[in-house]
Coordinates of C-alpha atoms in Angstrom, one line a residue:
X64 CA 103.5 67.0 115.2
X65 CA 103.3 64.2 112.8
X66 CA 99.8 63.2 113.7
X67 CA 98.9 67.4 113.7
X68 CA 100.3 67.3 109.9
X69 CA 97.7 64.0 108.8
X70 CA 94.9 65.9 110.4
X71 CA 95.2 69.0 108.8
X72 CA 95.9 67.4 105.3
X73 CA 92.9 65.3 105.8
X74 CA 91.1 68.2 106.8
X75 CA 92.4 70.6 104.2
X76 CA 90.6 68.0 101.4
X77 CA 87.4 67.9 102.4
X78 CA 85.0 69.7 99.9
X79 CA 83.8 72.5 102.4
X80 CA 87.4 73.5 102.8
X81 CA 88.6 73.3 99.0
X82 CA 85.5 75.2 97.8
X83 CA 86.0 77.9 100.5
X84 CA 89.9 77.7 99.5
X85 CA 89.0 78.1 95.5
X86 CA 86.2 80.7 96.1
X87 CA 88.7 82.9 98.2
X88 CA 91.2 81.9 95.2
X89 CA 89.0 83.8 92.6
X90 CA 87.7 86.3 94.7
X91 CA 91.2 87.3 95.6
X92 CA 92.3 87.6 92.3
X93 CA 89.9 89.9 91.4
X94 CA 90.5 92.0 94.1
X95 CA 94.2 92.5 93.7
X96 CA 94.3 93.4 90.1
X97 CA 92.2 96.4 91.0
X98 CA 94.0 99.3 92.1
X99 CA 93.0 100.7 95.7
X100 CA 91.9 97.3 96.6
X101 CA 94.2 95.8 99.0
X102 CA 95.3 92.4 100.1
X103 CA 94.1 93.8 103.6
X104 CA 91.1 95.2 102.8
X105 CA 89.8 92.2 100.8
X106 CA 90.4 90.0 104.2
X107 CA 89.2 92.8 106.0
X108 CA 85.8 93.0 104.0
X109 CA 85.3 89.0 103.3
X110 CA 85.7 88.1 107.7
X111 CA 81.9 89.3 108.5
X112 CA 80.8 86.4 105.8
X113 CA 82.7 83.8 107.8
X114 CA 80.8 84.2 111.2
X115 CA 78.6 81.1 110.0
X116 CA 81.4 79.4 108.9
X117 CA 83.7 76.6 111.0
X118 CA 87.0 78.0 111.8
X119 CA 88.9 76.1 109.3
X120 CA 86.4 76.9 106.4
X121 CA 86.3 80.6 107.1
X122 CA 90.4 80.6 107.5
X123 CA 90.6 78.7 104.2
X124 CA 88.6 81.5 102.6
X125 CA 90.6 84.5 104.0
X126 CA 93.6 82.9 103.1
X127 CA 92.9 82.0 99.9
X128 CA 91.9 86.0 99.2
X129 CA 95.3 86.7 100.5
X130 CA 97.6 84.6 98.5
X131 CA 95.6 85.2 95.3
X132 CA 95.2 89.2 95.7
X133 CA 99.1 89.5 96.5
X134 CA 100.1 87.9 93.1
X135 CA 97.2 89.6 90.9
X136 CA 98.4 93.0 91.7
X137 CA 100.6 91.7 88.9
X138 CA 97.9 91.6 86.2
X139 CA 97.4 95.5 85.9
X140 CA 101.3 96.1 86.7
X141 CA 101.7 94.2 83.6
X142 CA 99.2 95.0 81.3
X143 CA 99.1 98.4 81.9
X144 CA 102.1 99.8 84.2
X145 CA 99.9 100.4 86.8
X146 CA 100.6 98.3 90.5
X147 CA 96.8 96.7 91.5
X148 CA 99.1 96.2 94.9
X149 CA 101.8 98.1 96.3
X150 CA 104.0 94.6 96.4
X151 CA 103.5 94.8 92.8
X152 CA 105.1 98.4 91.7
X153 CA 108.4 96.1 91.5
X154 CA 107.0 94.0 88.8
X155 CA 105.9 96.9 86.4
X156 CA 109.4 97.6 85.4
X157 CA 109.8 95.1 83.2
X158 CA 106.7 93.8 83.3
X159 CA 105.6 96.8 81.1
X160 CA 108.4 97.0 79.2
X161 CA 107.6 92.9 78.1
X162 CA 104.2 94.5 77.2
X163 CA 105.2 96.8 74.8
X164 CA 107.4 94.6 73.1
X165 CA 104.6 91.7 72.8
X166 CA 104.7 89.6 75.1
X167 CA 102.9 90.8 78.2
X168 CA 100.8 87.2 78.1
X169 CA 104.2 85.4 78.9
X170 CA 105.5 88.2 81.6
X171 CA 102.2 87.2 83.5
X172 CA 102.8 83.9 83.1
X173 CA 106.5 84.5 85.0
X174 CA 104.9 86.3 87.2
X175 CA 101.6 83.3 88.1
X176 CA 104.5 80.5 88.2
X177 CA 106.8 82.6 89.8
X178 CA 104.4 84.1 92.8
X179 CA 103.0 80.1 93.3
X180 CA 106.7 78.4 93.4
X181 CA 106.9 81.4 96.2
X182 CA 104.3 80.7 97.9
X183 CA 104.6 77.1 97.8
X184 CA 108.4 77.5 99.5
X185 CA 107.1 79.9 102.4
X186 CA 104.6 77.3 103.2
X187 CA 106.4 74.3 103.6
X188 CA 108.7 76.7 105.6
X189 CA 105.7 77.9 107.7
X190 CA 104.4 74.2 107.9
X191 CA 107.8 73.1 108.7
X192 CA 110.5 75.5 110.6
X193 CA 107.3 77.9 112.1
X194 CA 108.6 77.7 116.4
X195 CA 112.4 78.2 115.5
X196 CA 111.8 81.0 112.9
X197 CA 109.4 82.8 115.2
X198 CA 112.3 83.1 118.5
X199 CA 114.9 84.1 115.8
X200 CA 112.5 86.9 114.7
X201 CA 112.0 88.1 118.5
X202 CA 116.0 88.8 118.4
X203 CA 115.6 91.7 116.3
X204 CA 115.8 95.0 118.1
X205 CA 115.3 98.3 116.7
X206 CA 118.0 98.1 115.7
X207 CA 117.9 95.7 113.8
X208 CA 114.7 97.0 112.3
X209 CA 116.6 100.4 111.5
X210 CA 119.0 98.9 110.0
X211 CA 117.3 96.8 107.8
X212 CA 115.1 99.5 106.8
X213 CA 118.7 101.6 105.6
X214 CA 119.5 98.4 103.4
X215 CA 116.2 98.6 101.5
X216 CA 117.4 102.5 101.1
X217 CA 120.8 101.4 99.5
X218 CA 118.2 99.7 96.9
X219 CA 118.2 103.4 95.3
X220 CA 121.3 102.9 94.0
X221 CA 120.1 99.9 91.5
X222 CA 116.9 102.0 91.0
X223 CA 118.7 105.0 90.0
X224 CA 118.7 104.2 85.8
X225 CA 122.2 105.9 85.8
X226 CA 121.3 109.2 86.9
X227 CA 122.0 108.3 91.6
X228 CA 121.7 112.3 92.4
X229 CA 117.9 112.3 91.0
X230 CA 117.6 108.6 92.1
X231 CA 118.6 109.9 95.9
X232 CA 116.5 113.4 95.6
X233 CA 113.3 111.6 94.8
X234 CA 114.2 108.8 98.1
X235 CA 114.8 111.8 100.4
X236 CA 111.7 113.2 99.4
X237 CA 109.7 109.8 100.0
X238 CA 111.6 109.7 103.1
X239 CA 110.4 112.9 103.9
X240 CA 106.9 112.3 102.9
X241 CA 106.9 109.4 105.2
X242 CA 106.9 111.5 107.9
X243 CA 103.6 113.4 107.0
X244 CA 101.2 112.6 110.1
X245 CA 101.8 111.6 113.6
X246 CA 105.1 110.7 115.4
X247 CA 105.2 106.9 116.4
X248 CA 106.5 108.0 119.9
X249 CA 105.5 111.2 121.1
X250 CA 102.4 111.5 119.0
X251 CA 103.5 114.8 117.4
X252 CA 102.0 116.2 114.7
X253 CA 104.2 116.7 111.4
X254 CA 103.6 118.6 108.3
X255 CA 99.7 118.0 108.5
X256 CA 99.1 121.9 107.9
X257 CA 96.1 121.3 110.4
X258 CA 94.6 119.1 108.2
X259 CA 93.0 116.5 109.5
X260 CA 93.1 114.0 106.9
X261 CA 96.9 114.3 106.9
X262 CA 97.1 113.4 110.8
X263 CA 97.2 109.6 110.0
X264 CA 100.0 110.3 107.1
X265 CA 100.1 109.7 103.9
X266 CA 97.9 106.5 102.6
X267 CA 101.0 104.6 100.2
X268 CA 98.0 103.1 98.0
X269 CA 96.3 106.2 97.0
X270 CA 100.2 107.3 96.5
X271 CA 100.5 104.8 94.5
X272 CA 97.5 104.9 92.3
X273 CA 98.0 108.7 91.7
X274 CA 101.8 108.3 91.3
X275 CA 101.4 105.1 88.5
X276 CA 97.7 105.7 86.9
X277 CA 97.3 109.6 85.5
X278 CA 100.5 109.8 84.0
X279 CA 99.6 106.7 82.0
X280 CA 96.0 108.4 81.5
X281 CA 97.8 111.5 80.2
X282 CA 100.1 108.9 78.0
X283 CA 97.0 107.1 76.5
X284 CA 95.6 110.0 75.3
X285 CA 98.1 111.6 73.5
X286 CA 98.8 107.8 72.0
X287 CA 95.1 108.0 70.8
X288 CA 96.4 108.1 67.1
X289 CA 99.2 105.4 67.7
X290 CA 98.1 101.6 66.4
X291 CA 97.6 99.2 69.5
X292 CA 100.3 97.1 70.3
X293 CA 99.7 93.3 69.9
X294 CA 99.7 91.9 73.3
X295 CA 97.7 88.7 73.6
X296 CA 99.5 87.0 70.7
X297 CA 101.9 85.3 73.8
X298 CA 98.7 83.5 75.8
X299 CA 99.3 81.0 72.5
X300 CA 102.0 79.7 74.0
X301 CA 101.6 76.7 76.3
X302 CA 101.3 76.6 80.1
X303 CA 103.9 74.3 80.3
X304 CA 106.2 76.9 78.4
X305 CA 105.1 79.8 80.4
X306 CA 106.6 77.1 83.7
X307 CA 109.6 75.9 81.7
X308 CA 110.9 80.0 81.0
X309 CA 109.9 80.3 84.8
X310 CA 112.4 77.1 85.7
X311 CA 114.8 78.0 83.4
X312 CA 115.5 80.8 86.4
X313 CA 116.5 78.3 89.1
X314 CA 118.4 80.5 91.2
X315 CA 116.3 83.9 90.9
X316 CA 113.7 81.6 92.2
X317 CA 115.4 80.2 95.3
X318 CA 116.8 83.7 96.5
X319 CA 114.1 85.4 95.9
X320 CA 112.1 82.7 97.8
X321 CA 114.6 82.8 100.7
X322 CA 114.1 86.8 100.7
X323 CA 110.4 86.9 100.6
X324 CA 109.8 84.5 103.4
X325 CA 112.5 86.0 105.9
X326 CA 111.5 89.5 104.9
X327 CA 107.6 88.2 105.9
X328 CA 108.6 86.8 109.2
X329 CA 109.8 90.1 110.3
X330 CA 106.8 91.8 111.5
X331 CA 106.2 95.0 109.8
X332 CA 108.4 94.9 106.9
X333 CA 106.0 93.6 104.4
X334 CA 105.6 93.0 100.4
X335 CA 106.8 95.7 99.2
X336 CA 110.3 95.6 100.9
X337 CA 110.6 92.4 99.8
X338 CA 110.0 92.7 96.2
X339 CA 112.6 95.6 95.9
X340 CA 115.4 93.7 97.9
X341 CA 114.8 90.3 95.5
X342 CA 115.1 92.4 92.3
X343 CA 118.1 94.5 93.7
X344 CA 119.7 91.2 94.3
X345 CA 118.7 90.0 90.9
X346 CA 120.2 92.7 88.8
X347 CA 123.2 93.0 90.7
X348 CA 124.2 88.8 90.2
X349 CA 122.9 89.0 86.3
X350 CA 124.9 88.6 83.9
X351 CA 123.0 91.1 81.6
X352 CA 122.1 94.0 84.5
X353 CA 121.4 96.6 81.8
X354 CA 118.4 94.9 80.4
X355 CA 116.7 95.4 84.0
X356 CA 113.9 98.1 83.4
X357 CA 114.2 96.9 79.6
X358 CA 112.3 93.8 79.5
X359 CA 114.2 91.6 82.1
X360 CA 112.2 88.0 82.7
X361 CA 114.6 88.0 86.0
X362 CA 113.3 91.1 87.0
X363 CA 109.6 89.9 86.6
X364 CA 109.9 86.5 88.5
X365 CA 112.4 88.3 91.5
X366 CA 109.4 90.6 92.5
X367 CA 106.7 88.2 91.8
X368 CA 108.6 85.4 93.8
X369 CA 109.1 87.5 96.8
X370 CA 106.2 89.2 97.5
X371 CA 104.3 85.8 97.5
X372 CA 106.7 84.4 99.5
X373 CA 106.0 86.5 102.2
X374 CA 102.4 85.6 102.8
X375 CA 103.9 81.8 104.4
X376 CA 106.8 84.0 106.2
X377 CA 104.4 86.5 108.1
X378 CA 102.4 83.8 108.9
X379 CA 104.9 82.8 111.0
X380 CA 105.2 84.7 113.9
X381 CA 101.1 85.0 113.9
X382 CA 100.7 81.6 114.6
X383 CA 103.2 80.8 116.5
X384 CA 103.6 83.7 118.9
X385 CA 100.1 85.5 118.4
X386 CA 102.3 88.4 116.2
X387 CA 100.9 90.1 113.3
X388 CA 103.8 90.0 110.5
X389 CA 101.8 92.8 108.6
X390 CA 98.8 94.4 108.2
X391 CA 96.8 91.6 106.8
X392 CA 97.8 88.8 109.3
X393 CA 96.9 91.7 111.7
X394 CA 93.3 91.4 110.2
X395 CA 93.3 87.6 110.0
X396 CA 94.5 87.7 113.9
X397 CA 90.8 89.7 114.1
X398 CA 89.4 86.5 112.6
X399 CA 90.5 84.1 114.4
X400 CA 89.9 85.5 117.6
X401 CA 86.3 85.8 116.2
X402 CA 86.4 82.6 116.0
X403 CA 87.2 81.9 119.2
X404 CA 90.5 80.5 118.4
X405 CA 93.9 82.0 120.3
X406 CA 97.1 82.5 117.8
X407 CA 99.8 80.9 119.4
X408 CA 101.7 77.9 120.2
X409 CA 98.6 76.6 122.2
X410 CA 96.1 76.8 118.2
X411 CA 98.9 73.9 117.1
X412 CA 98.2 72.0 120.6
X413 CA 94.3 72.6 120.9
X414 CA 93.2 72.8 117.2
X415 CA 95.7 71.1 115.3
X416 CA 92.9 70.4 112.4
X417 CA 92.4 74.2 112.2
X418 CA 96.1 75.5 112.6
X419 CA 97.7 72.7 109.6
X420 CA 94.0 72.9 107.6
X421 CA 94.6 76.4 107.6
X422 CA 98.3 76.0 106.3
X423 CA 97.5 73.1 103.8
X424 CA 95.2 75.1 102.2
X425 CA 97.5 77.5 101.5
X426 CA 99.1 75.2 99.4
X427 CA 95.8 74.8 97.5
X428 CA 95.4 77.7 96.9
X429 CA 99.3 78.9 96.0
X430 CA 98.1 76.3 93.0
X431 CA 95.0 77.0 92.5
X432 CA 95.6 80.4 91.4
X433 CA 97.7 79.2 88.5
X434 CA 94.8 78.0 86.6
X435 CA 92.7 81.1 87.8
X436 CA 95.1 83.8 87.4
X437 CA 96.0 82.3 83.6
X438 CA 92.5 82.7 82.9
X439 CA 91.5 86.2 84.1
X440 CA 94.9 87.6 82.5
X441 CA 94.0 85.9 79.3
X442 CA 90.5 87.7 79.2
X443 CA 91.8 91.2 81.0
X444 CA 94.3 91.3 78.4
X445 CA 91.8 92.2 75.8
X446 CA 91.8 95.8 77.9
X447 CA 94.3 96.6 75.3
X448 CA 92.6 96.4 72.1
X449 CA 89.9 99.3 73.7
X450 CA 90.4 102.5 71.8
X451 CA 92.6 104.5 74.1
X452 CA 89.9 107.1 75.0
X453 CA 87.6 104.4 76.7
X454 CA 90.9 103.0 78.5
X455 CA 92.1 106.0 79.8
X456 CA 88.9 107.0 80.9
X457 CA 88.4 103.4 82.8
X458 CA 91.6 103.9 84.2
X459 CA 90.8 107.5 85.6
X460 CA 87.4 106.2 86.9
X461 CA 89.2 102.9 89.0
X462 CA 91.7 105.1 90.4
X463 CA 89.0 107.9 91.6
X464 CA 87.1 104.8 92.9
X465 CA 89.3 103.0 94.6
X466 CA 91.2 106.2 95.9
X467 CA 87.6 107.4 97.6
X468 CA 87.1 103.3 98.4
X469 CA 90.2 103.7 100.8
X470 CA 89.0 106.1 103.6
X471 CA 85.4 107.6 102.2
X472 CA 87.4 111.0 101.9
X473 CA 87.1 113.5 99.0
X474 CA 90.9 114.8 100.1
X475 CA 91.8 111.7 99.7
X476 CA 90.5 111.7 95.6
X477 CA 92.6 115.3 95.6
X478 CA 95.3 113.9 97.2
X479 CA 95.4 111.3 94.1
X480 CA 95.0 113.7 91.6
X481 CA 97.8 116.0 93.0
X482 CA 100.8 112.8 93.2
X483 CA 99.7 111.9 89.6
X484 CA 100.5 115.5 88.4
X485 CA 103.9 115.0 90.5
X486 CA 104.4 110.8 88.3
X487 CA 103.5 112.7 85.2
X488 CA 106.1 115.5 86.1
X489 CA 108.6 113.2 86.7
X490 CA 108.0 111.1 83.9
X491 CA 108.6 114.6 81.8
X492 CA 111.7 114.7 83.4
X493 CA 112.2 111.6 83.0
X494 CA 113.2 110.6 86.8
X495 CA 112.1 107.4 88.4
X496 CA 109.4 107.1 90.6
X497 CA 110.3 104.2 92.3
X498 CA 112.8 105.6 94.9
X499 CA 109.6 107.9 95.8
X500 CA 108.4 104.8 97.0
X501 CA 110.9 103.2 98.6
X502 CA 111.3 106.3 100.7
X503 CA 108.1 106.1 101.5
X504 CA 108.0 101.7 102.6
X505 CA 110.3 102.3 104.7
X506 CA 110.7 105.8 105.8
X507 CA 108.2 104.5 109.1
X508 CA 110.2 101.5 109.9
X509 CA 113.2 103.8 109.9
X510 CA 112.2 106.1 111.7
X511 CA 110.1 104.4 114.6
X512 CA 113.3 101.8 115.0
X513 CA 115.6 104.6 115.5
X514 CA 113.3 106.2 117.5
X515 CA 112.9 103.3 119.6
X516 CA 117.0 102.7 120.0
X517 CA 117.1 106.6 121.0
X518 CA 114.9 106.4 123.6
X519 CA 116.6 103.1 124.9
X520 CA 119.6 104.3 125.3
X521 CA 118.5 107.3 126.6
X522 CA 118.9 109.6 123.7
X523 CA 123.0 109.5 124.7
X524 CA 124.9 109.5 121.1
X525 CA 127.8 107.2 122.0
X526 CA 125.5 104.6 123.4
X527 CA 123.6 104.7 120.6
X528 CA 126.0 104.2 118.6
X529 CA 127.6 101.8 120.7
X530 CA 124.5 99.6 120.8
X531 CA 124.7 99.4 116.5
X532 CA 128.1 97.6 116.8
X533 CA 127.9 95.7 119.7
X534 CA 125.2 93.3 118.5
X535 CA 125.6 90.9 115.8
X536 CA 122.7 91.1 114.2
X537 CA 123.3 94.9 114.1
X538 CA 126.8 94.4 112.4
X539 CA 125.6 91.7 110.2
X540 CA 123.2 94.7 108.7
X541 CA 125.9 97.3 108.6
X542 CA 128.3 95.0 107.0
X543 CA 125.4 94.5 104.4
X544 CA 124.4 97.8 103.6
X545 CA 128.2 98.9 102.9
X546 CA 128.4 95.8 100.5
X547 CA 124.9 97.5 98.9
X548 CA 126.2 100.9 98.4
X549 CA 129.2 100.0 96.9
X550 CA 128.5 97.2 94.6
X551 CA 125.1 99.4 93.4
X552 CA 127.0 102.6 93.1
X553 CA 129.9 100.6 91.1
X554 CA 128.3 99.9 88.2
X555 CA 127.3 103.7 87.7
X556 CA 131.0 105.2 88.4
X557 CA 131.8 102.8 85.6
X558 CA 129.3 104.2 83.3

């Protein structure tokens, strides 16, 4: 392993990789700040220009686009309470709310230090611990994977801003939502209405873009008369005290860290699941939980620091046992097989220069989007000082744009239109969106992992219920999600 590590560090140097690594870098960023672009579909579109490419250069590329377009979704959830990713929907909370009181330059700074200290962790893990995380992984059942999607439901509770019967409504209805489009066992169609465009379910990014951008169109506008809040004022400060207010977070950063990366070696939980568990966990052990959704730096760096931290974590089982962790190692998987490599244990025997290169520059590039991401954000946060007509106008055009950009589909434009009359709605009344979507994360893991235990056990109750507390992993989970319910719902009785 030892001589595998000097190869791939010598190999992750050499100029053709770091350029590859640092174009990836900055075309990544780019990418994710943009709503409807997607971590996966910038991979997706950027593998065709690596066929001339050696393996390790056109990996380095993709990879960089992945690390860099995960933490950018941050730039627009910042500046303008809008997710450019759906890992980022987390991060507007208080992201926003540091915005509007001035200091959105230093909340992007949390969130650039806070996404590479992340990313740097899952890594060394992936680099490190890769074999023996990847067989722990393969213990998980359905479950397991149940479960664990009805702990990221008990997340409602810290989402519910003191009112948990709206908060609960709105995560039954995502939940419900998520079931729009085809059963993941028998292949039934559910509430599609004969629509075709429905059959594959509900896309979460136009969701999202519909759910997150009109309402704030709708707010600009009638804030057309309103003086622009100062915003840029904060990019004064220096780097190094943008990455001394991230340390000064030591153990937001290691949990969430921890979170992130076994969340991403779990395939299918992804980002987004991710994000919401680290800032649960971070407003439940603050000391000051009522300022979460008010401004909360710990609310900022928990998101950020999770959902980069599962880029090294669903690397994992990827290279290790040829198992997509989510949708965009599922894409990568694509390129490497076009490269005529073979995920698995035998890439680390056969290719070691290609599997650690790969890995290494990950690490470049986790840094290299410090410098990069400063830089855009520092320029993008001029966005504010347009008159608001122009901005909400730009707004409405990148969400009609990259809502059409998803699938081609008109519906799909409509379909956008239609959730942002339901944000705006709820922002009347003033309910939170985000249980919406967490229903609708992890409404499909839930689902599909207890229709997987059903059919194993033969769709007999008491064995089903049997086979949820009669494995340890499964009791671990329950044990877990009691603990969630009752310190979230605590806090609220109290109120």
């Amino acid at each position: 392993m030892l001589d595998g590590l000097l190869v791939g560090l010598t190999t992750s140097i050499s100029p053709s990789m770091l350029l590859a690594m640092f174009v990836g870098t900055v075309i990544g960023v780019f990418i994710g700040m943009l709503p409807g672009l997607t971590s996966t579909m910038g991979v997706a579109l950027l593998i065709p220009a690596t066929f001339s490419f050696p393996p390790g250069v056109g990996l380095s590329l993709l990879g960089g686009i992945y690390l860099a377009s995960t933490f950018s979704g941050a730039i627009s959830a910042i500046l303008l309470n809008i997710p450019g990713t759906p890992s980022a929907v987390a991060t507007c909370w208080d992201g926003y709310a540091l915005t509007q009181k001035g200091k959105g330059g230093y909340a992007i700074g949390l969130a650039v230090f806070g996404s590479c200290i992340g990313g740097i962790f899952s890594t060394i893990v992936l680099l490190l611990m890769a074999p023996l995380l990847a067989n722990l992984a393969l213990l998980l059942g359905a479950q397991e994977y149940f479960l664990l999607a009805v702990f990221g439901v008990t997340v409602i509770a810290s989402l519910s801003e003191g009112d948990l019967l709206k908060s609960l409504i709105v995560g039954v209805l995502g939940l419900i939502l998520s079931m729009v489009g085809m059963h993941p066992m028998t292949g039934e169609m559910r509430l599609t209405f004969d629509i075709p465009t429905l059959y594959d379910g509900l896309p979460l990014v136009i969701i999202l873009i519909g759910l997150y951008s009109i309402p704030e169109v709708i707010n600009l506008l009638d804030e057309r008369n309103r003086k622009n809040q100062k915003l840029d004022s904060t990019f004064n400060a220096s780097v190094w005290g943008m990455l001394r207010g991230t340390l000064a977070h030591k153990m937001n950063l290691i949990r969430s860290s921890v979170i992130g990366t076994i969340i991403g070696i779990i395939p299918g939980a992804g980002s987004s699941i991710a994000s919401f568990i680290a800032y649960d966990f971070a407003k439940r052990t603050s000391s000051a939980p009522e300022l979460f959704g008010k401004g909360a730096e710990d609310g900022v760096i928990a998101s950020e620091t999770a959902n980069n931290a599962v880029t090294g974590g669903s690397l994992v089982p990827l290279l290790t046992l040829g198992v997509p962790g989510n949708a965009v190692t599922a894409v990568l998987m694509g390129g490497l097989i076009i490269h005529g490599l073979a995920p698995g244990p035998a890439l680390f025997e056969q290719t070691p220069e290609v599997a650690y290169g790969f890995i290494f520059s990950l690490f470049w590039s986790n840094l290299a989007f410090v410098p990069v991401g400063l830089l855009v954000a520092k320029y993008c946060s001029r966005v504010i000082f347009l008159p608001k007509e122009i901005l909400a106008a730009s707004i409405l055009a990148l969400a009609i744009i990259g809502s059409y950009a998803m699938r081609a589909q008109v519906e799909d434009i409509l379909l956008m239109l239609f959730m942002g009359a339901v944000g705006y709605l709820f922002s009347l009344l003033k309910v939170s969106r985000a249980p919406l979507v967490l229903g609708l994360v992890l409404g499909g893991m839930a689902e599909s992992g207890l229709s997987r235990a059903m059919l194993l056990t033969h769709h007999d109750p008491v064995a089903l219920l049997s086979s949820f507390v009669t494995r340890p992993i499964s009791l671990v989970l329950i044990l877990l999600c009691v603990l969630s319910l009752y310190y979230g719902i605590k806090p609220i009785k109290k109120a």
